[in-house]
Every structure is written in structure tokens, then in C-alpha cells.
Amino acid sequence: MTFQYLRDPSGRPAWDGVLPGRPEPFFLDRGEGEHANLFGDLFTLLLSGAETQGQFGVFTSTCPSGDIIPTHSHAGTHEVFYVLDGAVRLFVQDESGRQRTRVLRTGDFGFVPAGLPHAYRVEEAAQLLGVVSGGFERFPQRMGTPTDHAGAQPPYVPPIPDLLAAARELDVELLPGFGWDGV
Amino acid sequence: MTFQYLRDPSGRPAWDGVLPGRPEPFFLDRGEGEHANLFGDLFTLLLSGAETQGQFGVFTSTCPSGDIIPTHSHAGTHEVFYVLDGAVRLFVQDESGRQRTRVLRTGDFGFVPAGLPHAYRVEEAAQLLGVVSGGFERFPQRMGTPTDHAGAQPPYVPPIPDLLAAARELDVELLPGFGWDGV
């Protein structure tokens, strides 16, 4: 159960309007941005396609140890994983079907081009910085739930129909049962 | 004087080929990437428009305290400043002519849309992560000089004609004498 909207009768999160929504300059202090919970992760959107003429979006995610993002792909979205803190094992399958994996630690970098199956598992509590093709960056809000809290919170597990609807909307293909036998 | 090419008779830096140059997955350990010196900064390119279908590029820069990037603008390039470490004062003038400045510290974020005059000054030795519109990300190589060394090095000051030629090529408008009186 979430109470974050009780403060504002309009039901809008307090961060609404923090991003300008058009290409104009702005600054954010550490932790500021549009927050959303999805499973065990706290996502904070720093920049959206609305500010970059659709080119790219930027967000951070704070992830507990043991967290798993299951295998999926997104046909139109390139995705960057830059580790700000902690350790994350990234899995990706390239176009030839070759599977690769690497544990990424602070300062390490991974790139997953559009359309390739990928997943990750948080090996040590981590903070990631993500860069994605413009338009995809609000997936945590669409799949998860907005929140005004930047701190640790209980996991938010979306109802399956909501998750599937968000995946269709975002052109995300969920790949349950996908095997990582090659790594 | 630089000796970094003496190791390879082809004259190509050792990092040549580290980025795939097309949309395929890859990983980089901390410090890996395409290095270039420009003034006092060490830039490391992590991702280029060649991997993102021209959407965006990602780099880090390591900057000594007191370093100044003078005022300039780039008509076709949006630019993100995310502070990984240290402190940087960012200056930007918006479309209405209003000037803004903020000291950005670790975890803080700044956005400069295409076409706006901006500059920054390094208040405490810093590492920044930059995200830019695809095609602009190799400006440190075009304006500066490639290097194989990821560590501290003497500043590289480009000859003025080279700097001006690179600015024209990258659609960068240098704005010498620009005043920041409003901040």
C-alpha cells in the first residue's frame, strides 16, 4: 500500500514539473528527479526525450543485492549501463546468438543495442546510471509506480496485466524461460 | 611532445577498435575507452553515435581543479553533465537571455540544450560523465589529441588554427569575451 499521494489531493507526485518537458536548461541536486518503484528498485528519472527532441533519456536506479531484472528485449531502444556503485552482472545475447556476461563494478560500462535479449542480476547493492533511446526512459513509471520518496521502500510488484500492458506500450518483449546456457 | 604512437608504427592508438563502431553489445572496464587530451582534461569515450544509430554518445572527463571550459555553444547538440566526483560550476544562458549557474557536486546533474551558450569551471578536481547528441562525442579527439594513457598527463593546448577548424567541423561556436554578468 502506498500513501505518497495523500499529501496532494490532485494525486500528482511532488516531483511533477521538476523536469521542464522541453529543451531548456535545468539542474538537479543528487537524488532529485522523478522517482518510481519497480520490484525492488528505486528509479530516478533525470532527463527525458521531451528535453532532448526524442534523442535520449537518463536515469539512475538503486538496486538491492540479489535483485534480478529478467530477460527481455526492446526493439527500438539502445541501453547503456554505467555502474556508479556496487556490482551488477549483465547478460546479453548478440545478433549471432552468442551469449556474453560480465560483472560490472564501479566505473564499468555495458552497452546493449536495440533488439537484443538481456538481463541483469545485482551482485552487490548497486547504483546504476542508465542512458536509453528517447521515449523509453519512463518505463519504471509505466511498469512500476511513482513515488515521492527517494529512500529505501518496500518492493512494488505490478499486477501481471498492468506489466503486460506497459510492456506492449513500450515495445518491450518479455522473454520468460529464456536460457543463458552459453555463459 | 607526445610519444604515445611510437609503440605502433601504424600511428594508431592502442584503443583503436575498442568500440565496435556498429550497434553490437560490448563491455568496458573502468578506465577503458578512447582517450584524448584537451587542455588539462583527459576524456575517455565510452560510446559513440556509430553504436547508437546516431542517437547519443557517452564519455567521461577527468578535470583538474581550476580548469575552465570557455563559453561556447553547439547548435545541434544537447549535452548532459553528471558529476561522478568533485565539483564543477556550470554556467548556461537560456533562450530568453537569462543566465544561470550552479555548483554541481557528486551525483548532481545539469542539462544544456542545443544552441545555448555555456561554460564551466572546475571548483574541485572532478570526474564528469557526459551524454551528448550522437556525432559530437569525439570532440575531444578532434579538438585535442588522442592518447593511450589513462593517467594524468601534461596539458595539451591545440594550435589555434586546429582548434578553429575542429570547431567549424563540429558546428561549435566559440564565444570569446562572452560575459556572465547575470549570475
Coordinates of C-alpha atoms in Angstrom, one line a residue:
Chain A
M1 CA 0.0 0.0 0.0
T2 CA 1.3 3.4 -0.9
F3 CA 0.5 6.7 0.8
Q4 CA 2.7 9.0 -1.3
Y5 CA -0.3 10.7 -2.9
L6 CA -2.2 11.6 0.2
R7 CA -0.3 14.9 0.5
D8 CA -1.6 16.2 -2.8
P9 CA -5.3 15.9 -3.5
S10 CA -4.6 16.1 -7.2
G11 CA -2.9 12.8 -6.9
R12 CA 0.2 14.1 -8.6
P13 CA 3.6 13.3 -7.2
A14 CA 5.6 16.2 -5.7
W15 CA 8.3 15.8 -8.5
D16 CA 5.7 16.6 -11.2
G17 CA 7.1 19.5 -13.1
V18 CA 10.7 19.1 -11.9
L19 CA 11.8 18.3 -15.5
P20 CA 11.0 21.1 -17.9
G21 CA 9.4 18.9 -20.6
R22 CA 11.1 20.9 -23.4
P23 CA 14.7 21.7 -24.3
E24 CA 15.6 24.2 -21.7
P25 CA 18.4 24.2 -19.2
F26 CA 18.0 22.8 -15.7
F27 CA 19.9 21.4 -12.7
L28 CA 19.2 18.6 -10.3
D29 CA 20.7 18.0 -6.9
R30 CA 21.7 14.5 -6.1
G31 CA 18.5 12.5 -5.5
E32 CA 16.2 14.9 -7.3
G33 CA 14.2 13.8 -10.3
E34 CA 11.1 11.7 -11.0
H35 CA 11.1 8.7 -8.6
A36 CA 9.4 5.4 -9.3
N37 CA 9.5 2.0 -7.7
L38 CA 9.6 -1.2 -9.7
F39 CA 10.2 -4.5 -8.0
G40 CA 13.0 -3.8 -5.5
D41 CA 14.5 -0.9 -7.4
L42 CA 14.1 2.8 -7.0
F43 CA 14.4 4.6 -10.3
T44 CA 15.1 8.4 -10.6
L45 CA 14.5 10.0 -14.0
L46 CA 16.9 12.8 -14.6
L47 CA 16.2 13.6 -18.3
S48 CA 13.6 12.6 -20.8
G49 CA 13.1 12.6 -24.5
A50 CA 10.9 15.7 -24.1
E51 CA 14.1 17.7 -23.3
T52 CA 16.2 16.1 -26.0
Q53 CA 13.9 16.2 -29.0
G54 CA 13.4 12.5 -28.5
Q55 CA 17.1 11.6 -28.7
F56 CA 17.8 10.1 -25.3
G57 CA 16.8 9.9 -21.6
V58 CA 18.9 9.5 -18.5
F59 CA 18.0 7.9 -15.1
T60 CA 19.6 6.3 -12.1
S61 CA 18.5 3.1 -10.4
T62 CA 19.2 2.0 -6.8
C63 CA 19.1 -1.8 -6.6
P64 CA 19.3 -4.2 -3.6
S65 CA 21.7 -7.1 -3.7
G66 CA 20.2 -10.2 -5.3
D67 CA 17.8 -8.2 -7.4
I68 CA 17.1 -9.7 -10.9
I69 CA 15.8 -7.9 -14.0
P70 CA 14.5 -10.9 -16.0
T71 CA 15.4 -11.4 -19.7
H72 CA 13.7 -9.0 -22.1
S73 CA 14.4 -7.0 -25.3
H74 CA 13.2 -3.7 -26.7
A75 CA 13.3 -3.4 -30.5
G76 CA 13.7 0.4 -30.7
T77 CA 15.8 1.2 -27.7
H78 CA 19.5 1.2 -27.2
E79 CA 20.6 1.0 -23.5
V80 CA 23.7 2.0 -21.5
F81 CA 24.6 0.5 -18.1
Y82 CA 27.2 2.6 -16.2
V83 CA 27.9 1.4 -12.7
L84 CA 28.0 4.3 -10.2
D85 CA 28.4 2.0 -7.2
G86 CA 28.2 -1.8 -6.4
A87 CA 28.3 -4.7 -8.8
V88 CA 25.9 -6.0 -11.4
R89 CA 26.2 -9.0 -13.7
L90 CA 24.9 -8.1 -17.1
F91 CA 23.8 -10.8 -19.6
V92 CA 23.3 -10.1 -23.3
Q93 CA 22.9 -12.2 -26.4
D94 CA 24.2 -10.7 -29.7
E95 CA 22.7 -11.0 -33.1
S96 CA 24.6 -14.2 -33.9
G97 CA 23.2 -15.9 -30.8
R98 CA 26.4 -15.7 -28.9
Q99 CA 25.8 -15.1 -25.2
R100 CA 28.0 -12.9 -23.1
T101 CA 28.1 -11.9 -19.5
R102 CA 30.3 -9.6 -17.3
V103 CA 30.2 -8.4 -13.8
L104 CA 30.3 -4.7 -14.0
R105 CA 31.7 -2.8 -11.0
T106 CA 32.0 0.9 -10.1
G107 CA 33.1 2.8 -13.2
D108 CA 32.5 -0.1 -15.6
F109 CA 30.3 0.2 -18.6
G110 CA 28.0 -2.0 -20.7
F111 CA 26.1 -1.4 -23.9
V112 CA 23.0 -3.3 -25.1
P113 CA 21.9 -2.3 -28.6
A114 CA 18.2 -2.3 -29.6
G115 CA 16.5 -5.7 -30.1
L116 CA 18.9 -7.9 -28.2
P117 CA 17.8 -10.2 -25.3
H118 CA 19.4 -9.1 -22.0
A119 CA 19.0 -9.4 -18.2
Y120 CA 20.9 -8.5 -15.1
R121 CA 21.5 -9.6 -11.6
V122 CA 22.7 -7.3 -8.8
E123 CA 25.7 -9.0 -7.1
E124 CA 26.3 -6.2 -4.6
A125 CA 23.8 -3.4 -3.8
A126 CA 24.3 -1.1 -6.6
Q127 CA 23.5 2.3 -8.2
L128 CA 23.4 2.4 -11.9
L129 CA 23.2 5.2 -14.4
G130 CA 21.2 4.4 -17.5
V131 CA 21.0 6.1 -20.9
V132 CA 18.3 5.0 -23.3
S133 CA 16.9 6.0 -26.6
G134 CA 14.4 8.8 -26.1
G135 CA 10.9 7.7 -25.1
F136 CA 11.8 4.6 -23.2
E137 CA 13.1 6.4 -20.1
R138 CA 9.8 6.4 -18.2
F139 CA 9.4 2.6 -18.3
P140 CA 9.8 2.5 -14.4
Q141 CA 6.8 4.8 -14.1
R142 CA 4.8 2.9 -16.6
M143 CA 5.7 -0.6 -15.3
G144 CA 6.1 0.4 -11.6
T145 CA 4.6 3.1 -9.5
P146 CA 5.6 6.8 -9.0
T147 CA 6.8 7.7 -5.5
D148 CA 7.9 10.9 -3.8
H149 CA 10.4 9.0 -1.6
A150 CA 14.0 8.8 -2.6
G151 CA 14.9 6.4 0.1
A152 CA 14.5 2.7 0.5
Q153 CA 11.0 1.4 0.3
P154 CA 9.2 -1.9 0.2
P155 CA 9.2 -3.6 -3.3
Y156 CA 6.4 -2.8 -5.7
V157 CA 5.3 -5.8 -7.8
P158 CA 3.0 -4.7 -10.5
P159 CA -0.1 -6.8 -11.3
I160 CA 0.7 -9.0 -14.2
P161 CA -2.0 -7.4 -16.5
D162 CA -0.5 -4.0 -15.8
L163 CA 3.0 -5.2 -16.5
L164 CA 2.0 -6.8 -19.8
A165 CA 0.1 -3.7 -20.9
A166 CA 3.1 -1.5 -20.1
A167 CA 5.4 -3.9 -22.0
R168 CA 3.2 -3.6 -25.1
E169 CA 3.0 0.1 -24.8
L170 CA 6.8 0.4 -24.5
D171 CA 7.5 -2.2 -27.2
V172 CA 9.2 -4.5 -24.6
E173 CA 9.3 -8.2 -25.3
L174 CA 9.4 -10.2 -22.1
L175 CA 11.2 -13.5 -22.5
P176 CA 10.2 -15.8 -19.7
G177 CA 12.1 -19.1 -19.8
F178 CA 15.0 -17.7 -21.8
G179 CA 18.1 -19.7 -21.1
W180 CA 21.6 -18.4 -20.5
D181 CA 23.3 -21.6 -21.2
G182 CA 26.1 -20.1 -23.3
V183 CA 27.7 -18.1 -20.5
Chain B
M1 CA 55.7 16.4 -27.3
T2 CA 53.9 13.1 -27.3
F3 CA 55.4 9.7 -27.7
Q4 CA 52.2 7.6 -27.5
Y5 CA 52.4 6.5 -31.1
L6 CA 55.9 5.2 -31.1
R7 CA 54.7 1.8 -30.0
D8 CA 52.6 1.3 -33.1
P9 CA 54.2 2.0 -36.4
S10 CA 50.7 2.5 -38.0
G11 CA 50.3 5.5 -35.7
R12 CA 47.0 4.3 -34.4
P13 CA 46.3 4.5 -30.7
A14 CA 46.1 1.2 -28.8
W15 CA 42.4 1.8 -28.1
D16 CA 41.5 1.8 -31.8
G17 CA 38.9 -0.8 -32.3
V18 CA 37.8 -1.0 -28.7
L19 CA 34.4 0.4 -29.6
P20 CA 32.6 -1.8 -32.1
G21 CA 31.6 1.0 -34.5
R22 CA 28.2 -0.5 -35.0
P23 CA 25.2 -1.5 -32.8
E24 CA 26.6 -4.5 -31.0
P25 CA 27.0 -5.3 -27.3
F26 CA 30.2 -4.6 -25.5
F27 CA 31.7 -4.0 -22.0
L28 CA 34.4 -1.7 -20.8
D29 CA 36.3 -1.9 -17.6
R30 CA 36.7 1.3 -15.6
G31 CA 39.2 3.5 -17.5
E32 CA 38.9 1.7 -20.8
G33 CA 37.7 3.6 -23.9
E34 CA 39.1 6.0 -26.4
H35 CA 41.4 8.5 -24.6
A36 CA 42.1 12.0 -25.6
N37 CA 43.7 15.1 -24.0
L38 CA 42.3 18.5 -24.4
F39 CA 43.8 21.4 -22.4
G40 CA 44.1 19.9 -18.9
D41 CA 41.4 17.3 -19.3
L42 CA 41.5 13.6 -20.0
F43 CA 38.5 12.5 -22.0
T44 CA 37.5 8.8 -22.3
L45 CA 34.9 7.9 -24.9
L46 CA 32.7 5.0 -23.9
L47 CA 30.1 5.0 -26.6
S48 CA 29.7 6.8 -29.9
G49 CA 26.9 7.6 -32.4
A50 CA 28.2 4.7 -34.5
E51 CA 26.8 2.3 -31.9
T52 CA 23.5 4.1 -31.3
Q53 CA 22.4 4.8 -34.9
G54 CA 23.4 8.4 -34.3
Q55 CA 21.3 8.9 -31.2
F56 CA 23.8 9.7 -28.5
G57 CA 27.4 9.3 -27.2
V58 CA 28.8 8.9 -23.7
F59 CA 32.2 9.9 -22.3
T60 CA 33.9 10.7 -19.1
S61 CA 36.3 13.6 -18.4
T62 CA 38.8 13.9 -15.7
C63 CA 39.5 17.6 -14.9
P64 CA 42.0 19.3 -12.6
S65 CA 40.8 21.9 -10.1
G66 CA 40.8 25.4 -11.7
D67 CA 40.2 24.1 -15.2
I68 CA 37.9 26.3 -17.3
I69 CA 36.0 25.3 -20.4
P70 CA 35.3 28.7 -22.0
T71 CA 31.9 29.8 -23.3
H72 CA 30.7 28.2 -26.4
S73 CA 27.5 26.7 -28.0
H74 CA 26.7 23.9 -30.4
A75 CA 23.6 24.3 -32.4
G76 CA 22.8 20.6 -32.9
T77 CA 24.0 19.1 -29.7
H78 CA 22.2 18.6 -26.4
E79 CA 24.6 18.0 -23.5
V80 CA 24.3 16.3 -20.1
F81 CA 26.7 16.9 -17.2
Y82 CA 26.6 14.3 -14.4
V83 CA 29.2 14.7 -11.7
L84 CA 30.8 11.4 -10.8
D85 CA 33.2 13.1 -8.4
G86 CA 34.4 16.5 -7.3
A87 CA 32.7 19.9 -8.0
V88 CA 32.1 21.9 -11.2
R89 CA 30.4 25.2 -11.6
L90 CA 28.2 25.2 -14.8
F91 CA 27.1 28.4 -16.5
V92 CA 24.3 28.5 -19.0
Q93 CA 22.2 31.2 -20.7
D94 CA 18.7 30.2 -21.6
E95 CA 16.8 31.3 -24.7
S96 CA 15.3 34.4 -23.0
G97 CA 18.9 35.6 -22.2
R98 CA 18.6 34.7 -18.5
Q99 CA 21.9 33.4 -17.1
R100 CA 22.0 30.6 -14.6
T101 CA 24.8 29.0 -12.7
R102 CA 25.1 26.1 -10.2
V103 CA 27.9 24.3 -8.5
L104 CA 27.3 20.6 -9.3
R105 CA 28.8 18.1 -6.9
T106 CA 28.9 14.3 -6.8
G107 CA 25.6 12.9 -8.0
D108 CA 24.3 16.3 -9.2
F109 CA 23.1 16.8 -12.8
G110 CA 23.0 19.6 -15.3
F111 CA 21.4 19.8 -18.8
V112 CA 22.3 22.2 -21.6
P113 CA 20.0 22.0 -24.6
A114 CA 21.3 22.6 -28.1
G115 CA 22.2 26.1 -29.1
L116 CA 22.7 27.7 -25.7
P117 CA 25.9 29.5 -24.5
H118 CA 27.5 27.6 -21.7
A119 CA 30.8 27.2 -19.9
Y120 CA 32.2 25.5 -16.8
R121 CA 34.9 25.9 -14.2
V122 CA 36.2 23.0 -12.1
E123 CA 36.0 24.0 -8.4
E124 CA 37.5 20.8 -7.1
A125 CA 39.2 18.1 -9.2
A126 CA 36.4 16.3 -10.8
Q127 CA 35.3 13.4 -12.9
L128 CA 32.2 14.1 -15.1
L129 CA 30.1 11.8 -17.2
G130 CA 28.8 13.4 -20.4
V131 CA 26.0 12.4 -22.7
V132 CA 25.7 14.2 -26.0
S133 CA 23.7 14.0 -29.2
G134 CA 25.3 11.5 -31.5
G135 CA 28.2 12.7 -33.6
F136 CA 29.5 15.2 -31.1
E137 CA 31.1 12.8 -28.7
R138 CA 34.5 12.7 -30.4
F139 CA 35.1 16.5 -30.0
P140 CA 38.0 15.8 -27.6
Q141 CA 39.7 13.8 -30.2
R142 CA 39.0 16.4 -32.9
M143 CA 40.0 19.4 -30.8
G144 CA 42.6 17.7 -28.7
T145 CA 44.9 14.8 -29.2
P146 CA 44.4 11.0 -28.9
T147 CA 46.4 9.3 -26.2
D148 CA 46.9 5.7 -24.9
H149 CA 47.5 6.9 -21.3
A150 CA 44.6 6.9 -18.9
G151 CA 46.6 8.7 -16.2
A152 CA 47.5 12.3 -15.5
Q153 CA 49.4 14.0 -18.3
P154 CA 50.7 17.4 -19.2
P155 CA 48.0 19.7 -20.7
Y156 CA 47.6 19.6 -24.5
V157 CA 46.8 23.0 -25.9
P158 CA 45.8 22.8 -29.6
P159 CA 47.2 25.3 -32.1
I160 CA 44.6 27.9 -32.7
P161 CA 44.1 27.1 -36.4
D162 CA 43.5 23.4 -35.5
L163 CA 41.0 24.4 -32.8
L164 CA 39.1 26.7 -35.1
A165 CA 39.0 24.1 -37.8
A166 CA 37.7 21.5 -35.4
A167 CA 35.1 23.9 -34.1
R168 CA 33.8 24.5 -37.7
E169 CA 33.7 20.8 -38.3
L170 CA 31.7 20.1 -35.1
D171 CA 29.4 23.1 -35.5
V172 CA 30.8 24.6 -32.3
E173 CA 30.5 28.4 -31.9
L174 CA 33.3 29.7 -29.7
L175 CA 32.2 32.8 -27.8
P176 CA 35.3 34.7 -26.6
G177 CA 34.5 37.7 -24.5
F178 CA 31.1 36.4 -23.6
G179 CA 30.1 37.9 -20.2
W180 CA 28.4 36.2 -17.3
D181 CA 27.2 39.3 -15.6
G182 CA 23.8 38.0 -14.8
V183 CA 25.0 35.3 -12.4

